[in-house]
């Protein structure tokens, strides 16, 4: 699959509002890829596919996750906001035939993970800083993303964790491990 096919597929699977978001994420991913000398085609493909299962039935997502050996279901069972990303990674790899690299960028675009690849970071941040995002902390991360990539990841992870803590919600271990990883990274300082 290439980025044009991914865009067409996303259009066929998503509501107008969700597709608009995917287009905003793709635009941000392309700009980040250009800035950080990454593969723009892969960044676009992953960005268009990042929310491919966002509007899917929760029961379908649960079934995909329980039937997968990619991630322990107990790790994300109480974090339903992440189901679409983990299931999306499984879906794009097994059903659409995308590379593991693209699948991982889809899988970790919400929670992040320790030691993210360049493509993972780009899609993770593109989703966080896309033009349609207007929450507290988005502007700070937008500015950092084009200057200090790891620091931008740390900022986005911190903001996400604080948001979850304030709402007394479960926190995924991938996010905690990612936060600790980037907190300790020399590139984040």
mmCIF file of N, CA, C and O in Angstrom, residues 75-117:
data_model
loop_
_atom_site.group_PDB
_atom_site.id
_atom_site.type_symbol
_atom_site.label_atom_id
_atom_site.label_comp_id
_atom_site.label_asym_id
_atom_site.label_seq_id
_atom_site.Cartn_x
_atom_site.Cartn_y
_atom_site.Cartn_z
ATOM 1 N N UNK A 75 -2.778 -5.622 29.670
ATOM 2 C CA UNK A 75 -2.067 -4.345 29.742
ATOM 3 C C UNK A 75 -2.946 -3.176 29.288
ATOM 4 O O UNK A 75 -2.802 -2.067 29.774
ATOM 5 N N UNK A 76 -3.857 -3.412 28.354
ATOM 6 C CA UNK A 76 -4.675 -2.303 27.834
ATOM 7 C C UNK A 76 -6.170 -2.473 28.081
ATOM 8 O O UNK A 76 -6.958 -1.632 27.672
ATOM 9 N N UNK A 77 -6.527 -3.527 28.781
ATOM 10 C CA UNK A 77 -7.940 -3.838 29.013
ATOM 11 C C UNK A 77 -8.728 -2.646 29.569
ATOM 12 O O UNK A 77 -9.851 -2.382 29.153
ATOM 13 N N UNK A 78 -8.152 -1.908 30.490
ATOM 14 C CA UNK A 78 -8.859 -0.804 31.129
ATOM 15 C C UNK A 78 -8.499 0.556 30.521
ATOM 16 O O UNK A 78 -8.736 1.589 31.143
ATOM 17 N N UNK A 79 -7.970 0.524 29.326
ATOM 18 C CA UNK A 79 -7.613 1.752 28.606
ATOM 19 C C UNK A 79 -8.288 1.746 27.231
ATOM 20 O O UNK A 79 -7.626 1.667 26.187
ATOM 21 N N UNK A 80 -9.623 1.812 27.192
ATOM 22 C CA UNK A 80 -10.330 1.683 25.908
ATOM 23 C C UNK A 80 -9.986 2.762 24.879
ATOM 24 O O UNK A 80 -10.162 2.538 23.690
ATOM 25 N N UNK A 81 -9.465 3.893 25.318
ATOM 26 C CA UNK A 81 -9.079 4.937 24.365
ATOM 27 C C UNK A 81 -7.903 4.494 23.495
ATOM 28 O O UNK A 81 -7.650 5.086 22.446
ATOM 29 N N UNK A 82 -7.229 3.427 23.902
ATOM 30 C CA UNK A 82 -6.082 2.917 23.139
ATOM 31 C C UNK A 82 -6.431 1.748 22.223
ATOM 32 O O UNK A 82 -5.624 1.364 21.388
ATOM 33 N N UNK A 83 -7.599 1.175 22.390
ATOM 34 C CA UNK A 83 -7.940 -0.032 21.639
ATOM 35 C C UNK A 83 -7.820 0.172 20.139
ATOM 36 O O UNK A 83 -7.339 -0.703 19.425
ATOM 37 N N UNK A 84 -8.277 1.311 19.646
ATOM 38 C CA UNK A 84 -8.246 1.540 18.190
ATOM 39 C C UNK A 84 -6.828 1.560 17.645
ATOM 40 O O UNK A 84 -6.598 1.120 16.523
ATOM 41 N N UNK A 85 -5.879 2.063 18.432
ATOM 42 C CA UNK A 85 -4.510 2.150 17.919
ATOM 43 C C UNK A 85 -3.829 0.781 17.910
ATOM 44 O O UNK A 85 -3.197 0.400 16.920
ATOM 45 N N UNK A 86 -3.967 0.030 18.997
ATOM 46 C CA UNK A 86 -3.358 -1.305 19.031
ATOM 47 C C UNK A 86 -4.026 -2.237 18.015
ATOM 48 O O UNK A 86 -3.346 -2.960 17.277
ATOM 49 N N UNK A 87 -5.351 -2.216 17.965
ATOM 50 C CA UNK A 87 -6.054 -3.042 16.977
ATOM 51 C C UNK A 87 -5.760 -2.549 15.561
ATOM 52 O O UNK A 87 -5.634 -3.358 14.636
ATOM 53 N N UNK A 88 -5.630 -1.238 15.396
ATOM 54 C CA UNK A 88 -5.300 -0.683 14.080
ATOM 55 C C UNK A 88 -3.964 -1.179 13.574
ATOM 56 O O UNK A 88 -3.803 -1.480 12.388
ATOM 57 N N UNK A 89 -2.984 -1.276 14.476
ATOM 58 C CA UNK A 89 -1.678 -1.817 14.084
ATOM 59 C C UNK A 89 -1.775 -3.255 13.606
ATOM 60 O O UNK A 89 -1.153 -3.649 12.615
ATOM 61 N N UNK A 90 -2.581 -4.046 14.319
ATOM 62 C CA UNK A 90 -2.799 -5.442 13.920
ATOM 63 C C UNK A 90 -3.484 -5.486 12.555
ATOM 64 O O UNK A 90 -3.069 -6.212 11.662
ATOM 65 N N UNK A 91 -4.512 -4.671 12.415
ATOM 66 C CA UNK A 91 -5.314 -4.661 11.186
ATOM 67 C C UNK A 91 -4.493 -4.272 9.956
ATOM 68 O O UNK A 91 -4.565 -4.947 8.924
ATOM 69 N N UNK A 92 -3.724 -3.188 10.054
ATOM 70 C CA UNK A 92 -3.000 -2.741 8.857
ATOM 71 C C UNK A 92 -1.908 -3.722 8.449
ATOM 72 O O UNK A 92 -1.608 -3.856 7.264
ATOM 73 N N UNK A 93 -1.365 -4.439 9.422
ATOM 74 C CA UNK A 93 -0.332 -5.422 9.083
ATOM 75 C C UNK A 93 -0.947 -6.713 8.535
ATOM 76 O O UNK A 93 -0.554 -7.197 7.475
ATOM 77 N N UNK A 94 -1.947 -7.245 9.239
ATOM 78 C CA UNK A 94 -2.497 -8.557 8.850
ATOM 79 C C UNK A 94 -3.518 -8.488 7.726
ATOM 80 O O UNK A 94 -3.556 -9.369 6.880
ATOM 81 N N UNK A 95 -4.353 -7.465 7.709
ATOM 82 C CA UNK A 95 -5.416 -7.376 6.709
ATOM 83 C C UNK A 95 -5.035 -6.563 5.480
ATOM 84 O O UNK A 95 -5.459 -6.869 4.374
ATOM 85 N N UNK A 96 -4.242 -5.518 5.680
ATOM 86 C CA UNK A 96 -3.873 -4.658 4.546
ATOM 87 C C UNK A 96 -2.488 -4.967 3.999
ATOM 88 O O UNK A 96 -2.109 -4.449 2.955
ATOM 89 N N UNK A 97 -1.718 -5.775 4.715
ATOM 90 C CA UNK A 97 -0.394 -6.165 4.238
ATOM 91 C C UNK A 97 0.662 -5.084 4.371
ATOM 92 O O UNK A 97 1.690 -5.125 3.685
ATOM 93 N N UNK A 98 0.437 -4.132 5.261
ATOM 94 C CA UNK A 98 1.431 -3.076 5.483
ATOM 95 C C UNK A 98 2.630 -3.642 6.237
ATOM 96 O O UNK A 98 2.523 -4.662 6.917
ATOM 97 N N UNK A 99 3.740 -2.965 6.123
ATOM 98 C CA UNK A 99 4.966 -3.396 6.801
ATOM 99 C C UNK A 99 4.809 -3.291 8.316
ATOM 100 O O UNK A 99 3.961 -2.557 8.829
ATOM 101 N N UNK A 100 5.643 -3.992 9.030
ATOM 102 C CA UNK A 100 5.652 -3.931 10.495
ATOM 103 C C UNK A 100 5.973 -2.502 10.952
ATOM 104 O O UNK A 100 5.455 -2.024 11.957
ATOM 105 N N UNK A 101 6.814 -1.818 10.202
ATOM 106 C CA UNK A 101 7.181 -0.438 10.535
ATOM 107 C C UNK A 101 5.948 0.476 10.519
ATOM 108 O O UNK A 101 5.742 1.266 11.445
ATOM 109 N N UNK A 102 5.120 0.340 9.499
ATOM 110 C CA UNK A 102 3.889 1.128 9.409
ATOM 111 C C UNK A 102 2.932 0.698 10.514
ATOM 112 O O UNK A 102 2.319 1.530 11.198
ATOM 113 N N UNK A 103 2.806 -0.612 10.717
ATOM 114 C CA UNK A 103 1.907 -1.146 11.744
ATOM 115 C C UNK A 103 2.298 -0.638 13.130
ATOM 116 O O UNK A 103 1.425 -0.259 13.919
ATOM 117 N N UNK A 104 3.576 -0.598 13.425
ATOM 118 C CA UNK A 104 4.017 -0.099 14.733
ATOM 119 C C UNK A 104 3.720 1.387 14.896
ATOM 120 O O UNK A 104 3.336 1.831 15.981
ATOM 121 N N UNK A 105 3.887 2.166 13.842
ATOM 122 C CA UNK A 105 3.578 3.599 13.919
ATOM 123 C C UNK A 105 2.086 3.799 14.207
ATOM 124 O O UNK A 105 1.710 4.690 14.984
ATOM 125 N N UNK A 106 1.240 2.961 13.610
ATOM 126 C CA UNK A 106 -0.201 3.012 13.885
ATOM 127 C C UNK A 106 -0.458 2.558 15.326
ATOM 128 O O UNK A 106 -1.197 3.198 16.074
ATOM 129 N N UNK A 107 0.153 1.462 15.707
ATOM 130 C CA UNK A 107 -0.068 0.851 17.021
ATOM 131 C C UNK A 107 0.283 1.803 18.168
ATOM 132 O O UNK A 107 -0.425 1.868 19.167
ATOM 133 N N UNK A 108 1.369 2.560 18.037
ATOM 134 C CA UNK A 108 1.854 3.377 19.141
ATOM 135 C C UNK A 108 1.566 4.868 18.980
ATOM 136 O O UNK A 108 2.103 5.676 19.720
ATOM 137 N N UNK A 109 0.676 5.223 18.059
ATOM 138 C CA UNK A 109 0.434 6.653 17.824
ATOM 139 C C UNK A 109 -0.277 7.341 18.980
ATOM 140 O O UNK A 109 -0.197 8.559 19.102
ATOM 141 N N UNK A 110 -0.932 6.612 19.845
ATOM 142 C CA UNK A 110 -1.635 7.218 20.976
ATOM 143 C C UNK A 110 -0.828 7.099 22.263
ATOM 144 O O UNK A 110 -0.619 8.093 22.959
ATOM 145 N N UNK A 111 -0.361 5.920 22.587
ATOM 146 C CA UNK A 111 0.329 5.680 23.857
ATOM 147 C C UNK A 111 1.819 6.001 23.801
ATOM 148 O O UNK A 111 2.420 6.314 24.813
ATOM 149 N N UNK A 112 2.414 5.901 22.611
ATOM 150 C CA UNK A 112 3.865 5.989 22.526
ATOM 151 C C UNK A 112 4.476 4.699 23.045
ATOM 152 O O UNK A 112 3.766 3.764 23.448
ATOM 153 N N UNK A 113 5.794 4.658 23.036
ATOM 154 C CA UNK A 113 6.530 3.532 23.617
ATOM 155 C C UNK A 113 7.971 3.963 23.822
ATOM 156 O O UNK A 113 8.444 4.907 23.178
ATOM 157 N N UNK A 114 8.661 3.285 24.697
ATOM 158 C CA UNK A 114 10.074 3.570 24.910
ATOM 159 C C UNK A 114 10.839 3.237 23.631
ATOM 160 O O UNK A 114 10.546 2.236 22.970
ATOM 161 N N UNK A 115 11.787 4.061 23.270
ATOM 162 C CA UNK A 115 12.630 3.788 22.108
ATOM 163 C C UNK A 115 11.899 3.837 20.784
ATOM 164 O O UNK A 115 12.207 3.060 19.879
ATOM 165 N N UNK A 116 10.932 4.741 20.650
ATOM 166 C CA UNK A 116 10.196 4.842 19.390
ATOM 167 C C UNK A 116 11.151 5.067 18.221
ATOM 168 O O UNK A 116 12.148 5.765 18.355
ATOM 169 N N UNK A 117 10.808 4.478 17.078
ATOM 170 C CA UNK A 117 11.561 4.740 15.856
ATOM 171 C C UNK A 117 11.250 6.162 15.390
ATOM 172 O O UNK A 117 10.309 6.800 15.885
#
